[in-house]
């Protein structure tokens, strides 16, 4: 039977023995390797502080990547004061309303400011526990309203997962990330995976999967980007990011020129990961440990064309074994 582990973390994970997830398993020196706040992490911290991410969510992400909570907390606080010019507060990166009202030196309880005025309209995905998606019955295992996240079981059969892996294994290339300034695809350490794209409907097998996914997401098949297969080795990760193209970044226009903004994502799990590799939503403390053939859906563009910042998400470091996923991104309009 397919199983999912879905958790909302109430507090920060404490990991006292840490192993650098980007450096591979430690050699038998008996020493504990600690991750280093290097230039890539400094960039990541500055970008997310500017974006208004909460202090807790940034600390969570760093702890998830193997930092101890004290170093993570210190690095986040340093980055917030350097980037925003004022000290970080417990709940958020900006001064809270309670603090502002209470004035300096008072003992007011810190409250988290409302992170978004995003309007949650009804997602297109069908209601119910079982959805007939083109040629297959797909199970609904979990739904979250804010952000809109749905966990599915049995989207693909084990044979389909195996076939997708075998077709991809010898064609993988190091994954890239969109450069926010230029729109070019850069290889950077935020994303330590390798992948390939299948053209939409490139043969009968891919066409059937494209049709099934479009039916499940209830969005036109023509609006879908080609299926992407991603492979992570042990220690591979994809640090928290948005799948939409931030409208305020000059590099986004190149991407939205074709098909418009991205609307929603479906990540399908092609294998069972031995340890780690969960899909995480650090703003809301949600973690999805996928099982073979299952998937997580999330939607970030509503009918008012607002973008939901609570869909910040990442692929947690793979702690043992490897991880294969398939991603489908849907656009506002036809994508060709
Ligand atoms: O590997 C994942 O779980 C993951 C997480 C977040 C993949 C993506 N995003 C992606 O391909 O955009
Ligand atoms: Zn993503």
GROMACS .gro file of C-alpha atoms and ligand atoms in nm:
model
  349
    1UNK     CA    1   0.000   0.000   0.000
    2UNK     CA    2   0.120   0.353  -0.075
    3UNK     CA    3   0.188   0.555   0.237
    4UNK     CA    4   0.263   0.918   0.303
    5UNK     CA    5   0.418   1.090   0.596
    6UNK     CA    6   0.291   1.446   0.611
    7UNK     CA    7   0.385   1.662   0.905
    8UNK     CA    8   0.347   2.017   1.021
    9UNK     CA    9   0.641   2.099   1.242
   10UNK     CA   10   0.538   2.287   1.552
   11UNK     CA   11   0.888   2.402   1.641
   12UNK     CA   12   1.235   2.388   1.496
   13UNK     CA   13   1.406   2.057   1.453
   14UNK     CA   14   1.707   2.021   1.680
   15UNK     CA   15   1.987   1.815   1.531
   16UNK     CA   16   2.289   1.795   1.754
   17UNK     CA   17   2.501   1.573   1.531
   18UNK     CA   18   2.517   1.733   1.193
   19UNK     CA   19   2.669   1.618   0.870
   20UNK     CA   20   2.729   1.854   0.583
   21UNK     CA   21   2.457   1.743   0.337
   22UNK     CA   22   2.650   1.892   0.046
   23UNK     CA   23   2.980   1.726   0.126
   24UNK     CA   24   2.877   1.359   0.115
   25UNK     CA   25   2.918   1.118   0.404
   26UNK     CA   26   3.196   1.204   0.651
   27UNK     CA   27   3.518   1.001   0.639
   28UNK     CA   28   3.610   0.803   0.950
   29UNK     CA   29   3.800   1.083   1.123
   30UNK     CA   30   3.564   1.082   1.419
   31UNK     CA   31   3.509   1.456   1.362
   32UNK     CA   32   3.166   1.605   1.304
   33UNK     CA   33   3.144   1.812   0.985
   34UNK     CA   34   2.943   2.133   1.011
   35UNK     CA   35   2.804   2.311   0.705
   36UNK     CA   36   2.960   2.649   0.640
   37UNK     CA   37   2.769   2.972   0.576
   38UNK     CA   38   2.944   3.025   0.244
   39UNK     CA   39   2.875   3.279  -0.032
   40UNK     CA   40   2.585   3.072  -0.172
   41UNK     CA   41   2.416   3.062   0.170
   42UNK     CA   42   2.482   3.436   0.222
   43UNK     CA   43   2.310   3.505  -0.114
   44UNK     CA   44   2.021   3.280  -0.020
   45UNK     CA   45   1.982   3.454   0.319
   46UNK     CA   46   1.992   3.804   0.170
   47UNK     CA   47   1.740   3.715  -0.105
   48UNK     CA   48   1.493   3.560   0.138
   49UNK     CA   49   1.529   3.838   0.397
   50UNK     CA   50   1.454   4.096   0.124
   51UNK     CA   51   1.156   3.892   0.012
   52UNK     CA   52   1.011   3.917   0.364
   53UNK     CA   53   1.046   3.549   0.461
   54UNK     CA   54   1.005   3.490   0.832
   55UNK     CA   55   1.308   3.440   1.054
   56UNK     CA   56   1.170   3.105   1.172
   57UNK     CA   57   1.122   2.973   0.820
   58UNK     CA   58   1.479   3.062   0.723
   59UNK     CA   59   1.616   2.900   1.038
   60UNK     CA   60   1.402   2.591   0.969
   61UNK     CA   61   1.542   2.563   0.618
   62UNK     CA   62   1.899   2.590   0.742
   63UNK     CA   63   1.841   2.335   1.018
   64UNK     CA   64   1.681   2.108   0.756
   65UNK     CA   65   2.001   2.143   0.554
   66UNK     CA   66   2.217   2.031   0.847
   67UNK     CA   67   2.311   2.349   1.037
   68UNK     CA   68   2.274   2.343   1.414
   69UNK     CA   69   1.998   2.575   1.530
   70UNK     CA   70   2.227   2.822   1.708
   71UNK     CA   71   2.447   2.883   1.404
   72UNK     CA   72   2.139   2.902   1.181
   73UNK     CA   73   1.973   3.153   1.411
   74UNK     CA   74   2.288   3.368   1.428
   75UNK     CA   75   2.332   3.365   1.050
   76UNK     CA   76   1.967   3.456   0.986
   77UNK     CA   77   1.974   3.742   1.239
   78UNK     CA   78   2.298   3.875   1.090
   79UNK     CA   79   2.153   3.861   0.740
   80UNK     CA   80   1.825   4.028   0.840
   81UNK     CA   81   1.998   4.320   1.011
   82UNK     CA   82   2.248   4.359   0.725
   83UNK     CA   83   1.977   4.344   0.460
   84UNK     CA   84   1.688   4.530   0.624
   85UNK     CA   85   1.884   4.758   0.855
   86UNK     CA   86   1.705   4.655   1.177
   87UNK     CA   87   1.727   4.357   1.411
   88UNK     CA   88   1.524   4.045   1.335
   89UNK     CA   89   1.221   3.966   1.550
   90UNK     CA   90   1.121   3.619   1.670
   91UNK     CA   91   0.826   3.568   1.437
   92UNK     CA   92   0.914   3.764   1.128
   93UNK     CA   93   1.184   3.947   0.941
   94UNK     CA   94   1.014   4.282   0.992
   95UNK     CA   95   0.900   4.468   1.303
   96UNK     CA   96   0.562   4.339   1.419
   97UNK     CA   97   0.257   4.554   1.476
   98UNK     CA   98   0.260   4.469   1.849
   99UNK     CA   99   0.618   4.589   1.883
  100UNK     CA  100   0.555   4.904   1.687
  101UNK     CA  101   0.259   4.986   1.909
  102UNK     CA  102   0.429   4.890   2.235
  103UNK     CA  103   0.736   5.109   2.179
  104UNK     CA  104   1.099   5.039   2.262
  105UNK     CA  105   1.186   4.843   2.573
  106UNK     CA  106   0.834   4.712   2.643
  107UNK     CA  107   0.760   4.343   2.699
  108UNK     CA  108   0.486   4.313   2.435
  109UNK     CA  109   0.426   3.956   2.311
  110UNK     CA  110   0.556   3.913   1.957
  111UNK     CA  111   0.291   3.824   1.702
  112UNK     CA  112   0.347   3.723   1.345
  113UNK     CA  113   0.231   3.983   1.093
  114UNK     CA  114  -0.013   3.857   0.828
  115UNK     CA  115   0.226   3.730   0.560
  116UNK     CA  116  -0.003   3.783   0.263
  117UNK     CA  117  -0.325   3.931   0.133
  118UNK     CA  118  -0.346   3.652  -0.123
  119UNK     CA  119  -0.711   3.559  -0.184
  120UNK     CA  120  -0.768   3.184  -0.173
  121UNK     CA  121  -1.023   3.112  -0.445
  122UNK     CA  122  -1.130   2.755  -0.529
  123UNK     CA  123  -0.854   2.549  -0.690
  124UNK     CA  124  -0.942   2.377  -1.019
  125UNK     CA  125  -0.868   2.025  -0.885
  126UNK     CA  126  -1.183   1.815  -0.834
  127UNK     CA  127  -1.316   1.756  -0.483
  128UNK     CA  128  -1.351   1.412  -0.321
  129UNK     CA  129  -1.122   1.133  -0.209
  130UNK     CA  130  -1.080   0.970  -0.547
  131UNK     CA  131  -1.035   1.154  -0.875
  132UNK     CA  132  -1.077   0.993  -1.215
  133UNK     CA  133  -0.780   1.138  -1.402
  134UNK     CA  134  -0.802   1.049  -1.772
  135UNK     CA  135  -0.727   0.674  -1.754
  136UNK     CA  136  -0.659   0.620  -1.382
  137UNK     CA  137  -0.819   0.660  -1.038
  138UNK     CA  138  -0.600   0.881  -0.821
  139UNK     CA  139  -0.631   0.888  -0.441
  140UNK     CA  140  -0.646   1.216  -0.249
  141UNK     CA  141  -0.447   1.176   0.074
  142UNK     CA  142  -0.428   1.529   0.214
  143UNK     CA  143  -0.549   1.881   0.130
  144UNK     CA  144  -0.426   2.212   0.271
  145UNK     CA  145  -0.617   2.535   0.198
  146UNK     CA  146  -0.344   2.791   0.283
  147UNK     CA  147  -0.129   2.743   0.087
  148UNK     CA  148  -0.322   2.525  -0.156
  149UNK     CA  149  -0.145   2.190  -0.138
  150UNK     CA  150  -0.286   1.847  -0.224
  151UNK     CA  151  -0.108   1.514  -0.172
  152UNK     CA  152  -0.207   1.233  -0.409
  153UNK     CA  153  -0.142   0.858  -0.417
  154UNK     CA  154  -0.128   0.631  -0.724
  155UNK     CA  155  -0.081   0.897  -0.991
  156UNK     CA  156   0.162   0.664  -1.172
  157UNK     CA  157   0.199   0.285  -1.153
  158UNK     CA  158   0.532   0.138  -1.032
  159UNK     CA  159   0.597   0.023  -1.391
  160UNK     CA  160   0.546   0.377  -1.526
  161UNK     CA  161   0.782   0.516  -1.261
  162UNK     CA  162   1.045   0.258  -1.353
  163UNK     CA  163   1.008   0.330  -1.724
  164UNK     CA  164   1.050   0.707  -1.672
  165UNK     CA  165   1.365   0.647  -1.465
  166UNK     CA  166   1.512   0.408  -1.721
  167UNK     CA  167   1.439   0.645  -2.011
  168UNK     CA  168   1.610   0.930  -1.824
  169UNK     CA  169   1.905   0.766  -1.651
  170UNK     CA  170   2.154   0.812  -1.936
  171UNK     CA  171   2.038   1.158  -2.049
  172UNK     CA  172   2.070   1.354  -1.724
  173UNK     CA  173   2.232   1.699  -1.717
  174UNK     CA  174   2.312   1.916  -1.412
  175UNK     CA  175   2.000   2.121  -1.322
  176UNK     CA  176   1.998   2.497  -1.358
  177UNK     CA  177   1.815   2.783  -1.185
  178UNK     CA  178   1.673   3.097  -1.347
  179UNK     CA  179   1.902   3.398  -1.292
  180UNK     CA  180   1.663   3.668  -1.160
  181UNK     CA  181   1.852   3.948  -1.337
  182UNK     CA  182   1.908   3.798  -1.681
  183UNK     CA  183   1.654   3.517  -1.706
  184UNK     CA  184   1.938   3.284  -1.811
  185UNK     CA  185   1.968   2.934  -1.667
  186UNK     CA  186   2.261   2.918  -1.422
  187UNK     CA  187   2.414   2.610  -1.257
  188UNK     CA  188   2.435   2.704  -0.887
  189UNK     CA  189   2.467   2.524  -0.557
  190UNK     CA  190   2.106   2.597  -0.456
  191UNK     CA  191   2.003   2.308  -0.674
  192UNK     CA  192   2.216   1.996  -0.663
  193UNK     CA  193   2.025   1.767  -0.894
  194UNK     CA  194   2.041   1.654  -1.256
  195UNK     CA  195   1.751   1.631  -1.497
  196UNK     CA  196   1.598   1.605  -1.842
  197UNK     CA  197   1.282   1.732  -2.011
  198UNK     CA  198   1.046   1.527  -2.226
  199UNK     CA  199   0.869   1.727  -2.495
  200UNK     CA  200   0.495   1.740  -2.442
  201UNK     CA  201   0.336   1.439  -2.612
  202UNK     CA  202   0.669   1.329  -2.761
  203UNK     CA  203   0.546   0.969  -2.788
  204UNK     CA  204   0.239   0.767  -2.688
  205UNK     CA  205   0.370   0.688  -2.336
  206UNK     CA  206   0.454   1.051  -2.254
  207UNK     CA  207   0.130   1.171  -2.416
  208UNK     CA  208  -0.076   0.944  -2.187
  209UNK     CA  209   0.102   1.076  -1.878
  210UNK     CA  210   0.063   1.437  -1.995
  211UNK     CA  211  -0.311   1.377  -2.047
  212UNK     CA  212  -0.352   1.213  -1.705
  213UNK     CA  213  -0.173   1.494  -1.526
  214UNK     CA  214  -0.366   1.766  -1.710
  215UNK     CA  215  -0.688   1.588  -1.617
  216UNK     CA  216  -0.581   1.560  -1.251
  217UNK     CA  217  -0.473   1.926  -1.232
  218UNK     CA  218  -0.787   2.014  -1.433
  219UNK     CA  219  -0.590   2.247  -1.655
  220UNK     CA  220  -0.549   2.237  -2.037
  221UNK     CA  221  -0.279   1.998  -2.154
  222UNK     CA  222  -0.157   2.271  -2.397
  223UNK     CA  223  -0.074   2.496  -2.100
  224UNK     CA  224   0.175   2.246  -1.957
  225UNK     CA  225   0.552   2.265  -1.985
  226UNK     CA  226   0.721   1.939  -2.089
  227UNK     CA  227   0.760   1.683  -1.813
  228UNK     CA  228   1.086   1.723  -1.624
  229UNK     CA  229   1.262   1.427  -1.459
  230UNK     CA  230   1.500   1.513  -1.174
  231UNK     CA  231   1.751   1.293  -0.997
  232UNK     CA  232   1.920   1.373  -0.665
  233UNK     CA  233   2.210   1.172  -0.525
  234UNK     CA  234   2.266   1.144  -0.150
  235UNK     CA  235   2.315   1.500  -0.015
  236UNK     CA  236   2.138   1.650  -0.320
  237UNK     CA  237   1.881   1.918  -0.243
  238UNK     CA  238   1.683   2.205  -0.390
  239UNK     CA  239   1.683   2.494  -0.146
  240UNK     CA  240   1.356   2.681  -0.084
  241UNK     CA  241   1.236   2.878  -0.383
  242UNK     CA  242   0.921   2.978  -0.571
  243UNK     CA  243   0.820   2.801  -0.890
  244UNK     CA  244   0.658   3.120  -1.023
  245UNK     CA  245   0.865   3.388  -1.193
  246UNK     CA  246   0.880   3.685  -0.952
  247UNK     CA  247   0.720   3.976  -1.140
  248UNK     CA  248   0.963   4.231  -0.990
  249UNK     CA  249   1.271   4.055  -1.128
  250UNK     CA  250   1.393   4.159  -1.474
  251UNK     CA  251   1.481   3.802  -1.576
  252UNK     CA  252   1.120   3.682  -1.540
  253UNK     CA  253   0.991   3.849  -1.859
  254UNK     CA  254   1.191   3.612  -2.081
  255UNK     CA  255   1.008   3.319  -1.924
  256UNK     CA  256   0.656   3.459  -1.905
  257UNK     CA  257   0.668   3.568  -2.272
  258UNK     CA  258   0.581   3.207  -2.357
  259UNK     CA  259   0.256   3.090  -2.193
  260UNK     CA  260   0.244   3.359  -1.921
  261UNK     CA  261   0.301   3.300  -1.551
  262UNK     CA  262   0.316   2.955  -1.392
  263UNK     CA  263  -0.007   2.866  -1.211
  264UNK     CA  264   0.053   2.537  -1.029
  265UNK     CA  265   0.305   2.254  -0.993
  266UNK     CA  266   0.271   1.877  -0.963
  267UNK     CA  267   0.577   1.692  -0.827
  268UNK     CA  268   0.545   1.314  -0.877
  269UNK     CA  269   0.768   1.080  -0.673
  270UNK     CA  270   0.923   0.808  -0.890
  271UNK     CA  271   1.094   0.613  -0.610
  272UNK     CA  272   1.089   0.569  -0.233
  273UNK     CA  273   1.376   0.765  -0.079
  274UNK     CA  274   1.567   0.578   0.191
  275UNK     CA  275   1.598   0.889   0.414
  276UNK     CA  276   1.537   1.263   0.367
  277UNK     CA  277   1.438   1.427   0.038
  278UNK     CA  278   1.098   1.548   0.159
  279UNK     CA  279   0.926   1.833  -0.025
  280UNK     CA  280   0.913   2.109   0.235
  281UNK     CA  281   0.703   2.426   0.268
  282UNK     CA  282   0.904   2.618   0.530
  283UNK     CA  283   0.663   2.911   0.565
  284UNK     CA  284   0.396   2.678   0.702
  285UNK     CA  285   0.608   2.397   0.851
  286UNK     CA  286   0.473   2.136   0.609
  287UNK     CA  287   0.682   1.843   0.495
  288UNK     CA  288   0.572   1.579   0.242
  289UNK     CA  289   0.763   1.252   0.228
  290UNK     CA  290   0.652   1.110  -0.103
  291UNK     CA  291   0.614   0.744  -0.190
  292UNK     CA  292   0.659   0.593  -0.533
  293UNK     CA  293   0.377   0.690  -0.772
  294UNK     CA  294   0.235   0.958  -0.538
  295UNK     CA  295   0.253   1.333  -0.590
  296UNK     CA  296   0.221   1.675  -0.432
  297UNK     CA  297   0.025   1.953  -0.605
  298UNK     CA  298   0.050   2.320  -0.512
  299UNK     CA  299  -0.117   2.625  -0.666
  300UNK     CA  300   0.021   2.977  -0.642
  301UNK     CA  301  -0.160   3.196  -0.900
  302UNK     CA  302  -0.525   3.277  -0.829
  303UNK     CA  303  -0.799   3.417  -1.052
  304UNK     CA  304  -0.697   3.772  -0.953
  305UNK     CA  305  -0.342   3.700  -1.076
  306UNK     CA  306  -0.200   3.727  -0.726
  307UNK     CA  307   0.094   3.504  -0.633
  308UNK     CA  308   0.095   3.311  -0.306
  309UNK     CA  309   0.420   3.358  -0.108
  310UNK     CA  310   0.325   3.072   0.126
  311UNK     CA  311   0.415   2.832  -0.156
  312UNK     CA  312   0.786   2.883  -0.086
  313UNK     CA  313   0.907   2.522  -0.105
  314UNK     CA  314   1.217   2.311  -0.147
  315UNK     CA  315   1.353   1.960  -0.177
  316UNK     CA  316   1.516   1.872   0.158
  317UNK     CA  317   1.862   1.711   0.141
  318UNK     CA  318   1.858   1.340   0.056
  319UNK     CA  319   2.017   1.176   0.359
  320UNK     CA  320   2.046   0.820   0.225
  321UNK     CA  321   1.987   0.661  -0.115
  322UNK     CA  322   1.878   0.870  -0.411
  323UNK     CA  323   1.561   1.047  -0.521
  324UNK     CA  324   1.378   1.059  -0.854
  325UNK     CA  325   1.089   1.294  -0.924
  326UNK     CA  326   0.891   1.417  -1.222
  327UNK     CA  327   0.767   1.777  -1.230
  328UNK     CA  328   0.484   1.933  -1.434
  329UNK     CA  329   0.444   2.311  -1.435
  330UNK     CA  330   0.120   2.457  -1.570
  331UNK     CA  331   0.105   2.804  -1.729
  332UNK     CA  332  -0.176   3.058  -1.757
  333UNK     CA  333  -0.202   3.009  -2.132
  334UNK     CA  334  -0.089   2.769  -2.406
  335UNK     CA  335   0.280   2.689  -2.383
  336UNK     CA  336   0.455   2.596  -2.705
  337LIG     O1  337   1.250   1.763  -0.531
  337LIG     C1  338   1.155   1.822  -0.483
  337LIG     O2  339   1.088   1.772  -0.392
  337LIG     C2  340   1.125   1.957  -0.534
  337LIG     C3  341   1.094   2.049  -0.442
  337LIG     C4  342   1.066   2.174  -0.487
  337LIG     C5  343   1.129   1.992  -0.667
  337LIG     C6  344   1.097   2.121  -0.703
  337LIG     N1  345   1.065   2.211  -0.614
  337LIG     C7  346   1.095   2.168  -0.840
  337LIG     O3  347   1.135   2.091  -0.930
  337LIG     O4  348   1.054   2.284  -0.863
  338LIG    ZN1  349   0.999   2.401  -0.703
   0.00000   0.00000   0.00000
